[in-house]
Short mmCIF file of C-alpha atoms in Angstrom, two decimals:
data_model
loop_
_atom_site.label_atom_id
_atom_site.label_comp_id
_atom_site.label_asym_id
_atom_site.label_seq_id
_atom_site.Cartn_x
_atom_site.Cartn_y
_atom_site.Cartn_z
CA MET R 1 126.33 70.25 98.09
CA GLY R 2 128.27 68.59 100.90
CA LYS R 3 127.50 65.83 103.38
CA THR R 4 124.36 65.71 105.47
CA ASN R 5 124.30 64.37 109.02
CA ALA R 6 122.18 61.19 109.06
CA ILE R 7 121.09 61.90 112.65
CA GLU R 8 119.85 65.36 111.62
CA ILE R 9 117.78 63.86 108.78
CA GLU R 10 116.28 61.27 111.13
CA GLU R 11 115.30 63.97 113.63
CA LEU R 12 113.74 66.05 110.87
CA ARG R 13 111.64 63.09 109.73
CA LYS R 14 109.98 63.13 113.13
CA VAL R 15 108.26 66.42 112.33
CA TYR R 16 106.46 64.81 109.38
CA LYS R 17 102.79 64.84 110.19
CA GLY R 18 99.44 66.01 108.80
CA ARG R 19 97.63 64.99 105.65
CA GLY R 20 99.38 62.38 103.53
CA GLY R 21 102.41 62.34 105.80
CA ALA R 22 103.39 65.82 104.72
CA PRO R 23 105.81 67.82 106.88
CA ASP R 24 104.47 70.49 109.16
CA ALA R 25 105.90 73.70 107.71
CA GLU R 26 106.19 75.62 110.98
CA ALA R 27 107.73 72.66 112.83
CA LEU R 28 110.31 72.25 110.10
CA TYR R 29 111.20 75.92 110.29
CA ALA R 30 111.54 75.77 114.07
CA ALA R 31 113.97 72.86 113.69
CA GLN R 32 116.32 75.18 111.72
CA PRO R 33 117.67 72.44 109.44
CA SER R 34 120.76 72.95 107.33
CA LYS R 35 120.18 73.61 103.63
CA ASN R 36 121.58 70.16 102.77
CA ALA R 37 119.23 68.42 105.17
CA LEU R 38 116.22 70.39 103.99
CA VAL R 39 117.02 69.62 100.36
CA GLN R 40 117.22 65.90 101.09
CA LEU R 41 114.08 65.94 103.20
CA VAL R 42 111.94 67.74 100.65
CA THR R 43 113.37 65.68 97.79
CA GLU R 44 112.42 62.47 99.60
CA TYR R 45 108.87 63.65 100.11
CA LEU R 46 108.41 64.88 96.54
CA ALA R 47 109.76 61.61 95.17
CA SER R 48 107.37 59.55 97.30
CA ARG R 49 104.44 61.76 96.34
CA ARG R 50 105.09 61.38 92.64
CA GLN R 51 104.83 57.61 93.08
CA ASN R 52 101.45 57.97 94.72
CA ARG R 53 99.11 59.78 92.33
CA ASP R 54 96.32 59.70 94.95
CA VAL R 55 98.08 62.33 97.05
CA ASP R 56 96.77 65.82 96.37
CA SER R 57 99.28 68.02 94.57
CA SER R 58 98.97 70.71 97.24
CA VAL R 59 99.23 68.48 100.32
CA LEU R 60 102.81 69.47 101.20
CA PHE R 61 101.81 72.86 102.52
CA GLY R 62 98.11 72.32 103.11
CA ALA R 63 97.12 74.67 100.30
CA ASP R 64 93.43 74.07 99.67
CA LYS R 65 92.29 77.26 97.97
CA PHE R 66 94.19 79.35 95.50
CA LEU R 67 93.53 83.01 94.93
CA THR R 68 95.86 84.25 92.20
CA LEU R 69 98.02 82.55 89.60
CA LYS R 70 101.17 84.10 88.20
CA GLY R 71 103.58 82.86 85.53
CA GLN R 72 107.29 83.71 85.56
CA ASP R 73 110.36 82.70 83.62
CA GLY R 74 113.16 84.83 85.01
CA PRO R 75 115.49 86.56 82.57
CA GLY R 76 118.03 84.04 81.36
CA LYS R 77 117.11 81.54 84.04
CA GLY R 78 115.32 78.99 81.85
CA LYS R 79 112.87 77.96 84.58
CA ASN R 80 109.10 78.13 84.46
CA MET R 81 107.49 78.86 87.80
CA LEU R 82 103.98 79.50 89.06
CA HIS R 83 103.47 81.73 92.07
CA ILE R 84 100.23 80.75 93.78
CA GLN R 85 98.67 82.54 96.69
CA ASP R 86 96.69 80.41 99.09
CA ALA R 87 93.57 81.88 100.68
CA ASN R 88 94.47 80.02 103.87
CA GLY R 89 97.68 81.95 104.24
CA LEU R 90 100.44 79.97 102.53
CA PHE R 91 102.39 81.03 99.48
CA VAL R 92 103.30 78.21 97.13
CA VAL R 93 105.88 78.13 94.36
CA LYS R 94 105.59 75.26 91.90
CA GLU R 95 108.27 74.55 89.33
CA LEU R 96 107.30 72.98 86.04
CA ILE R 97 108.95 69.59 85.59
CA LYS R 98 109.49 68.63 81.97
CA THR R 99 110.38 64.96 81.89
CA ALA R 100 109.27 62.16 79.63
CA ARG R 101 108.34 60.07 82.66
CA GLU R 102 106.09 62.69 84.20
CA GLY R 103 104.86 64.18 80.95
CA GLY R 104 105.01 67.63 82.54
CA GLY R 105 103.62 68.62 85.91
CA PHE R 106 104.19 70.68 89.05
CA THR R 107 105.73 70.12 92.44
CA ASP R 108 105.36 72.23 95.59
CA GLU R 109 108.63 73.95 96.42
CA ALA R 110 107.50 76.78 98.69
CA LEU R 111 109.24 75.56 101.82
CA PHE R 112 112.32 74.55 99.89
CA SER R 113 112.52 77.93 98.13
CA GLY R 114 111.97 80.02 101.26
CA THR R 115 108.59 81.49 100.25
CA ALA R 116 106.14 79.33 102.26
CA LEU R 117 106.71 81.30 105.46
CA ASN R 118 108.04 84.68 106.50
CA ARG R 119 111.38 85.21 108.20
CA MET R 120 109.83 84.34 111.57
CA GLY R 121 108.64 80.97 110.29
CA ARG R 122 104.97 81.97 110.10
CA PRO R 123 102.46 81.65 107.24
CA GLU R 124 100.73 84.86 106.17
CA ALA R 125 97.42 85.77 104.56
CA SER R 126 98.56 86.50 100.97
CA MET R 127 96.19 88.88 99.19
CA GLY R 128 98.06 90.51 96.30
CA ILE R 129 101.37 89.89 94.58
CA ALA R 130 103.86 91.99 92.64
CA VAL R 131 106.80 90.60 90.69
CA GLY R 132 109.79 92.65 89.55
CA ASP R 133 113.56 92.95 89.60
CA VAL R 134 113.65 95.35 92.52
CA ASP R 135 117.37 94.94 93.28
CA GLY R 136 118.52 95.08 89.66
CA ASP R 137 120.38 91.78 89.66
CA GLY R 138 118.59 90.34 86.62
CA ASP R 139 116.09 88.03 88.31
CA GLU R 140 112.59 88.70 89.55
CA ASP R 141 111.71 89.27 93.19
CA LEU R 142 108.34 88.83 94.87
CA ILE R 143 106.33 90.91 97.32
CA LEU R 144 103.04 89.78 98.84
CA SER R 145 100.40 91.87 100.62
CA HIS R 146 98.88 90.55 103.84
CA LEU R 147 96.46 91.15 106.73
CA ASP R 148 97.05 93.67 109.50
CA ARG R 149 99.53 92.65 112.20
CA GLU R 150 101.52 90.94 109.49
CA THR R 151 103.81 92.72 107.03
CA ASN R 152 103.82 93.02 103.29
CA THR R 153 106.59 90.52 102.72
CA LEU R 154 109.45 90.96 100.23
CA TYR R 155 111.19 87.82 98.98
CA LEU R 156 114.45 88.61 97.18
CA ASN R 157 115.43 86.12 94.51
CA GLU R 158 118.86 84.69 95.33
CA GLY R 159 118.96 82.49 92.22
CA ASP R 160 118.78 78.70 91.83
CA GLY R 161 115.20 78.70 93.13
CA PHE R 162 115.95 80.23 96.54
CA PHE R 163 114.42 83.39 98.04
CA GLU R 164 115.17 85.42 101.18
CA ASP R 165 112.69 87.42 103.26
CA ALA R 166 114.28 90.88 103.20
CA THR R 167 111.24 92.85 104.37
CA SER R 168 112.71 94.38 107.51
CA ALA R 169 116.15 94.98 106.04
CA ARG R 170 114.63 96.96 103.18
CA GLY R 171 112.43 99.16 105.40
CA LEU R 172 109.09 97.64 104.34
CA ALA R 173 108.01 95.91 107.56
CA ALA R 174 107.04 98.49 110.19
CA PRO R 175 105.06 100.87 107.92
CA SER R 176 102.80 98.06 106.67
CA TRP R 177 102.19 96.23 109.95
CA GLN R 178 98.90 97.91 110.92
CA TYR R 179 97.30 97.74 107.46
CA THR R 180 95.32 95.05 105.63
CA SER R 181 96.73 95.25 102.13
CA PHE R 182 95.37 93.96 98.84
CA GLY R 183 96.44 95.62 95.57
CA ILE R 184 100.20 96.01 95.30
CA GLY R 185 102.53 96.97 92.48
CA TRP R 186 106.06 98.02 91.57
CA VAL R 187 106.06 101.41 89.87
CA ASP R 188 108.80 103.84 88.86
CA TYR R 189 106.66 106.89 89.52
CA ASP R 190 109.32 109.54 88.84
CA ASN R 191 111.24 107.76 86.05
CA ASP R 192 114.50 107.69 88.00
CA GLY R 193 115.11 104.10 86.91
CA TRP R 194 114.35 102.52 90.30
CA LEU R 195 111.20 100.58 91.16
CA ASP R 196 109.05 102.10 93.91
CA LEU R 197 106.11 100.34 95.57
CA MET R 198 102.42 101.25 95.88
CA VAL R 199 99.93 99.45 98.12
CA VAL R 200 96.18 99.94 98.62
CA ASN R 201 94.47 98.86 101.84
CA GLY R 202 91.19 98.16 103.59
CA HIS R 203 90.16 95.67 106.26
CA VAL R 204 88.01 92.60 105.58
CA TYR R 205 85.68 93.15 108.57
CA PRO R 206 83.27 96.14 108.46
CA GLN R 207 83.02 95.89 112.25
CA MET R 208 86.49 97.40 112.38
CA ALA R 209 84.87 100.74 111.59
CA GLU R 210 83.34 100.67 115.08
CA ALA R 211 86.15 99.22 117.13
CA LYS R 212 89.86 99.11 116.35
CA LEU R 213 91.74 96.10 117.64
CA GLY R 214 95.27 96.71 118.86
CA ALA R 215 97.34 98.43 116.22
CA SER R 216 94.94 97.87 113.33
CA ALA R 217 94.22 100.90 111.14
CA GLY R 218 90.45 100.26 111.13
CA TYR R 219 88.11 99.29 108.28
CA ARG R 220 88.84 102.16 105.90
CA GLN R 221 92.54 102.75 105.44
CA ARG R 222 94.89 105.06 103.59
CA LYS R 223 97.22 104.08 100.78
CA LEU R 224 100.92 103.38 101.20
CA PHE R 225 103.72 104.45 98.88
CA PHE R 226 107.31 103.35 99.34
CA ARG R 227 109.96 105.41 97.56
CA ASN R 228 113.06 103.55 96.51
CA LYS R 229 116.01 105.34 98.13
CA ARG R 230 118.42 103.77 95.59
CA ASP R 231 120.50 102.27 98.40
CA GLY R 232 118.54 99.04 98.74
CA THR R 233 115.96 100.47 101.18
CA PHE R 234 112.54 102.13 100.96
CA GLU R 235 110.87 105.09 102.65
CA GLU R 236 107.08 105.31 103.10
CA ILE R 237 105.94 108.73 101.78
CA GLY R 238 102.24 108.19 101.01
CA GLU R 239 101.00 111.04 103.20
CA SER R 240 103.15 113.52 101.30
CA PHE R 241 100.97 112.99 98.21
CA GLY R 242 97.97 114.61 99.90
CA PRO R 243 94.26 113.64 99.98
CA ALA R 244 94.53 111.17 97.09
CA PHE R 245 96.55 108.96 99.43
CA THR R 246 95.37 109.98 102.89
CA GLU R 247 91.61 109.59 102.24
CA LEU R 248 90.38 106.50 104.07
CA ARG R 249 89.02 103.86 101.68
CA VAL R 250 88.34 100.11 101.47
CA SER R 251 90.48 99.34 98.45
CA ARG R 252 91.12 96.06 96.69
CA GLY R 253 92.30 96.12 93.05
CA LEU R 254 95.30 98.12 91.83
CA ALA R 255 96.38 98.50 88.20
CA LEU R 256 99.25 100.61 86.88
CA GLY R 257 99.63 102.05 83.40
CA ASP R 258 100.35 105.17 81.36
CA LEU R 259 96.76 106.26 80.67
CA ASP R 260 97.61 109.45 78.80
CA ASN R 261 100.86 108.34 77.15
CA ASP R 262 102.98 111.05 78.76
CA GLY R 263 105.60 108.62 80.09
CA ARG R 264 104.39 108.81 83.71
CA LEU R 265 102.61 105.78 85.16
CA ASP R 266 99.07 106.38 86.44
CA VAL R 267 96.98 104.29 88.83
CA VAL R 268 93.49 102.77 88.73
CA ILE R 269 92.03 101.46 92.01
CA GLY R 270 88.93 99.36 92.66
CA ASP R 271 87.15 99.98 95.99
CA ILE R 272 84.44 98.36 98.05
CA HIS R 273 81.63 100.81 98.98
CA GLY R 274 83.02 103.40 96.62
CA LYS R 275 83.62 104.41 93.04
CA PRO R 276 86.80 103.39 91.21
CA GLN R 277 89.67 105.86 91.53
CA ILE R 278 92.00 107.13 88.82
CA LEU R 279 95.17 108.76 90.14
CA HIS R 280 96.82 110.85 87.44
CA ASN R 281 100.58 111.06 87.81
CA ARG R 282 101.59 114.73 87.86
CA VAL R 283 105.13 114.38 89.19
CA GLU R 284 107.07 117.46 88.13
CA SER R 285 110.32 117.12 86.20
CA PRO R 286 110.32 113.34 85.88
CA GLY R 287 113.20 111.55 84.19
CA ASN R 288 113.25 110.33 80.62
CA TRP R 289 111.41 107.13 79.83
CA LEU R 290 110.76 104.33 77.34
CA LEU R 291 107.48 102.48 76.82
CA VAL R 292 107.78 99.17 74.93
CA ASP R 293 104.68 97.66 73.33
CA LEU R 294 105.22 94.11 72.06
CA GLU R 295 103.14 92.11 69.61
CA GLY R 296 103.76 88.38 69.39
CA LYS R 297 103.25 86.00 66.50
CA GLY R 298 100.39 83.59 65.86
CA LYS R 299 97.93 83.28 68.72
CA LEU R 300 100.41 84.81 71.21
CA THR R 301 99.64 88.33 70.09
CA ASP R 302 100.15 89.82 73.56
CA ALA R 303 103.66 88.31 73.82
CA ILE R 304 102.93 87.13 77.37
CA GLY R 305 106.11 85.76 78.90
CA ALA R 306 108.44 87.89 76.79
CA VAL R 307 111.28 89.53 78.72
CA ILE R 308 112.49 92.99 77.74
CA THR R 309 115.95 94.11 78.81
CA ALA R 310 117.05 97.75 78.62
CA LYS R 311 120.75 98.56 79.02
CA VAL R 312 121.55 102.13 80.02
CA GLY R 313 125.20 102.75 80.76
CA ASP R 314 126.26 100.20 83.37
CA ARG R 315 122.68 99.52 84.47
CA VAL R 316 120.49 96.71 83.15
CA MET R 317 116.71 96.80 83.73
CA SER R 318 114.35 93.97 82.86
CA ARG R 319 110.57 93.70 82.58
CA MET R 320 108.33 90.74 81.78
CA VAL R 321 105.03 90.91 79.90
CA ARG R 322 102.50 89.15 82.12
CA SER R 323 98.76 88.69 82.42
CA GLY R 324 97.12 88.97 85.82
CA THR R 325 98.73 91.32 88.34
CA SER R 326 98.34 92.71 91.83
CA TYR R 327 94.98 91.58 93.25
CA LEU R 328 92.20 90.73 90.76
CA SER R 329 93.71 93.28 88.38
CA GLN R 330 95.43 93.68 85.03
CA GLU R 331 98.12 96.27 84.50
CA ASP R 332 99.12 97.95 81.25
CA MET R 333 100.96 95.24 79.29
CA ARG R 334 103.25 97.82 77.72
CA GLN R 335 106.48 97.79 79.68
CA HIS R 336 107.75 101.04 81.18
CA PHE R 337 111.37 101.95 81.85
CA GLY R 338 112.46 105.07 83.72
CA LEU R 339 115.73 106.40 82.28
CA ALA R 340 116.52 109.26 84.69
CA ASP R 341 118.80 111.70 82.82
CA ALA R 342 119.76 109.26 80.05
CA ALA R 343 118.72 110.48 76.60
CA LYS R 344 118.83 107.02 75.07
CA VAL R 345 118.89 103.30 75.78
CA ASP R 346 122.11 101.65 74.64
CA LEU R 347 120.36 98.36 73.87
CA VAL R 348 116.76 97.15 73.97
CA GLU R 349 116.60 93.37 73.74
CA VAL R 350 113.56 91.10 73.72
CA ARG R 351 113.61 87.43 74.62
CA TRP R 352 110.39 86.06 73.14
CA PRO R 353 108.35 83.21 74.67
CA ASP R 354 109.74 80.75 72.09
CA GLY R 355 113.30 81.50 73.23
CA SER R 356 114.35 83.62 70.24
CA THR R 357 115.76 87.09 70.78
CA SER R 358 115.77 90.41 68.94
CA GLY R 359 117.12 93.81 69.79
CA VAL R 360 118.08 97.25 68.65
CA GLU R 361 120.80 99.66 69.78
CA ASP R 362 120.74 103.37 70.56
CA VAL R 363 117.00 103.85 71.16
CA ALA R 364 116.10 107.46 71.93
CA GLY R 365 114.25 107.96 75.20
CA SER R 366 110.91 109.62 76.08
CA ARG R 367 108.96 107.75 73.44
CA ARG R 368 107.06 104.56 72.77
CA VAL R 369 108.45 101.73 70.63
CA GLU R 370 106.88 98.57 69.29
CA GLY R 371 108.40 95.14 68.79
CA ARG R 372 107.02 92.44 66.48
CA ASP R 373 107.88 88.78 66.71
CA LEU R 374 107.46 87.36 63.20
CA LYS R 375 108.89 83.97 62.26
CA ALA R 376 111.94 81.94 63.12
CA GLY R 377 114.96 82.08 60.81
CA ALA R 378 117.80 84.46 60.02
CA LEU R 379 115.93 86.69 57.57
CA GLU R 380 112.82 86.93 59.73
CA HIS R 381 114.97 87.51 62.81
CA ALA R 382 116.58 90.50 61.12
CA ILE R 383 113.12 91.84 60.28
CA ALA R 384 112.07 91.38 63.91
CA VAL R 385 115.07 93.42 65.04
CA ALA R 386 114.15 96.21 62.65
CA GLY R 387 110.57 95.96 63.89
CA LEU R 388 111.47 97.82 67.08
CA ARG R 389 110.37 101.15 65.74
CA ASP R 390 108.54 104.37 66.51
CA ARG R 391 104.79 104.18 66.81
CA PRO R 392 102.45 107.18 67.27
CA ALA R 393 100.97 107.52 70.72
CA ARG R 394 97.27 106.96 71.21
CA PRO R 395 95.05 109.94 72.02
CA PRO R 396 94.90 110.84 75.73
CA VAL R 397 92.23 109.13 77.81
CA GLY R 398 89.17 111.16 78.80
#
């Protein structure tokens, strides 16, 4: 990792303050330490905290109240991480430590990983969260929804536990600045194989209906939809979808799923002062698709934590089965892949929560397949591979 200047470390120690001697996150960011210095500084603090069991596990970043809990084990990364949103405006990442001495536990690594603050060194409100491999590099990226006069912040996963705030560079900052966002989700709405982004909004103060402050959009707000331009950037096109997106609402929950099994993802939205909304996806001439429905063994029947990889030509797409999504919501646990013009998937591979894998080649597109995780062992593994098979679609909803 290289040498670290002892004088730099000593200067950084001076910004330690607050509860339990924890560092002040904003002061540390303003000091612009080198990566080596920051690693040493945070490591010192975490080591001292583990020796003192009286120190609260969330003291490093002052995280008192947690809103949403997410589990992630990135494809092939072998790390278990929890993404926790703090109601006071800090985003915390905790990595599971499996050691005999500790007996398992968690440590705060938000500042170290680059997710405690935005690119400007400021904490944000943190309402909803969406996790997905938006840049197609095989690991999962994070986006968080926030209050007005902040942005919905995209953290790209750089690997080895580090993230970069790429919100402005990807075209997501300016369009979201005036909105208070809650439900948020990655969705390939046209099956072109690229993840787009949907966000639902609504302020927290009803008084905003009477008086707008600065650039705020008011109490009731429209929805946002960011189309992936396939060049690493996004374009906000929500208004082009008509009244379903332009109608002013106070929205909170957002869940995505294929309600009528036609291969196009639909949307369910929970509102305050209004009935739930169901937005039926009627995109014309969408691409081909694959919907994978996993069933795990034993008590893990939902296969939560399983990672599905679909290889189409030179592209590799990955999805994780997870419970708890967006903001106070649960999405369809079947995993959707847009295939664009591809008629088949060259390889569908599943890495199950126990670490075993199964897969099948040459899977025809525009259908739903099921995968069963049976037992460990060569014979059972072969059965599990064959278990990726056709399954009749359920009757349409409604």
